[in-house]
Amino acid sequence: LGDLLTARGEVEEANRQYDEALAIGPRSGVALFQAGITARMSGDAEGGLALLVEAQAADPANPDAAMQAGLALLDAGRLGEARTALLRATVLDDGRAAVWGGLAEIALRQNEPAVAAQHAERASAIEPAVPAW
């Protein structure tokens, strides 16, 4: 139901449904991931971050969970943890431009412009139409 509500743009209700599903259990990686995404979409950055980090731990082979956890950690300014999660995502699937863009952002914040440029070039090669890269 949460997936359907999210697709219909009813993010607040979807978020409530995911919370109820997680309370019933089990706290699967898929449920945690979806709950984390909708929490962030509804403006709950901190709650979404916690859920996405838990989703990544529950399903360590899921590149989406690693990517989204990394991006949420980046948004929270937790650069070391974000870098670790994003690097895990590259190991699982190195063809995601957002992962390389996130790594570029981290490198910029850590005053490593040459590394940032390499990561941005990688992101651009994957998604050349995205001006951010």
Coordinates of C-alpha atoms in Angstrom, one line a residue:
L1 CA 0.0 0.0 0.0
G2 CA 2.9 2.4 0.8
D3 CA 4.3 1.8 -2.7
L4 CA 1.0 2.6 -4.3
L5 CA 0.4 5.7 -2.2
T6 CA 4.0 6.9 -3.0
A7 CA 3.3 6.4 -6.7
R8 CA 0.1 8.5 -6.4
G9 CA 2.0 11.3 -4.7
E10 CA 0.4 10.7 -1.3
V11 CA 3.7 10.7 0.5
E12 CA 2.4 11.5 4.0
E13 CA -0.1 8.6 4.0
A14 CA 2.6 6.3 2.4
N15 CA 4.9 7.3 5.2
R16 CA 2.3 6.3 7.8
Q17 CA 1.7 3.0 6.1
Y18 CA 5.4 2.2 6.1
D19 CA 5.6 3.1 9.8
E20 CA 2.8 0.7 10.6
A21 CA 4.3 -2.1 8.5
L22 CA 7.6 -1.7 10.3
A23 CA 5.9 -1.8 13.6
I24 CA 4.2 -5.1 12.7
G25 CA 7.5 -6.5 11.3
P26 CA 9.7 -7.8 10.0
R27 CA 12.0 -4.8 9.5
S28 CA 13.1 -6.0 6.1
G29 CA 15.6 -4.1 4.0
V30 CA 13.0 -3.4 1.4
A31 CA 10.5 -2.0 3.9
L32 CA 13.1 0.1 5.7
F33 CA 14.4 1.4 2.4
Q34 CA 10.9 2.5 1.2
A35 CA 10.1 4.0 4.6
G36 CA 13.4 5.9 4.6
I37 CA 12.7 7.3 1.1
T38 CA 9.2 8.5 1.9
A39 CA 10.3 9.9 5.3
R40 CA 12.9 12.0 3.4
M41 CA 10.3 13.0 0.8
S42 CA 7.9 14.1 3.5
G43 CA 10.6 16.3 5.1
D44 CA 11.8 14.1 7.9
A45 CA 15.5 14.1 7.0
E46 CA 16.7 12.7 10.3
G47 CA 14.1 9.9 10.4
G48 CA 14.7 9.0 6.8
L49 CA 18.5 8.9 7.4
A50 CA 18.1 6.5 10.3
L51 CA 15.8 4.2 8.3
L52 CA 18.1 4.3 5.3
V53 CA 21.2 3.4 7.4
E54 CA 19.2 0.6 8.9
A55 CA 18.1 -0.6 5.4
Q56 CA 21.7 -0.6 4.3
A57 CA 22.6 -2.8 7.3
A58 CA 19.6 -5.1 6.7
D59 CA 20.3 -5.5 3.0
P60 CA 24.0 -4.9 2.4
A61 CA 23.9 -6.2 -1.2
N62 CA 21.4 -3.6 -2.3
P63 CA 23.1 -0.8 -4.2
D64 CA 20.1 1.5 -3.9
A65 CA 20.1 1.2 -0.1
A66 CA 23.9 2.0 0.0
M67 CA 23.4 4.9 -2.4
Q68 CA 20.5 6.5 -0.7
A69 CA 22.0 6.0 2.8
G70 CA 25.2 7.6 1.5
L71 CA 23.3 10.6 0.0
A72 CA 21.3 11.1 3.2
L73 CA 24.5 10.9 5.2
L74 CA 26.1 13.5 2.9
D75 CA 23.1 15.8 3.3
A76 CA 23.6 15.4 7.1
G77 CA 27.2 16.4 6.8
R78 CA 28.5 13.0 7.9
L79 CA 31.1 12.9 5.2
G80 CA 33.2 9.9 6.3
E81 CA 30.1 7.7 6.7
A82 CA 28.7 9.0 3.5
R83 CA 31.9 8.2 1.6
T84 CA 31.9 4.7 3.0
A85 CA 28.3 4.0 2.0
L86 CA 28.8 5.5 -1.5
L87 CA 31.9 3.5 -2.1
R88 CA 30.0 0.4 -1.1
A89 CA 27.4 1.4 -3.7
T90 CA 30.2 1.6 -6.4
V91 CA 31.3 -1.9 -5.5
L92 CA 27.7 -3.2 -5.9
D93 CA 27.0 -1.2 -9.1
D94 CA 29.4 1.3 -10.4
G95 CA 27.0 2.7 -13.0
R96 CA 25.1 5.1 -10.8
A97 CA 25.8 8.7 -11.6
A98 CA 24.4 10.0 -8.3
V99 CA 26.9 7.9 -6.4
W100 CA 29.8 9.4 -8.3
G101 CA 28.3 12.9 -7.9
G102 CA 28.0 12.3 -4.2
L103 CA 31.6 11.2 -4.0
A104 CA 32.6 14.4 -6.0
E105 CA 30.7 16.5 -3.5
I106 CA 32.5 14.9 -0.6
A107 CA 35.9 15.4 -2.3
L108 CA 35.0 19.1 -2.8
R109 CA 34.0 19.5 0.8
Q110 CA 37.3 17.9 1.8
N111 CA 39.3 20.2 -0.4
E112 CA 40.3 17.5 -2.9
P113 CA 39.4 19.2 -6.3
A114 CA 41.3 16.7 -8.4
V115 CA 39.5 13.8 -6.9
A116 CA 36.2 15.7 -7.2
A117 CA 36.9 16.3 -10.9
Q118 CA 37.5 12.6 -11.5
H119 CA 34.3 11.6 -9.8
A120 CA 32.3 14.3 -11.6
E121 CA 33.7 13.1 -14.9
R122 CA 32.6 9.6 -14.1
A123 CA 29.1 10.8 -13.2
S124 CA 29.0 12.8 -16.5
A125 CA 30.1 9.8 -18.5
I126 CA 27.1 7.9 -17.0
E127 CA 24.5 10.6 -17.3
P128 CA 25.9 13.3 -19.7
A129 CA 22.6 15.2 -19.8
V130 CA 22.7 16.1 -16.1
P131 CA 24.3 19.6 -15.8
A132 CA 25.3 19.1 -12.2
W133 CA 28.1 16.8 -13.2

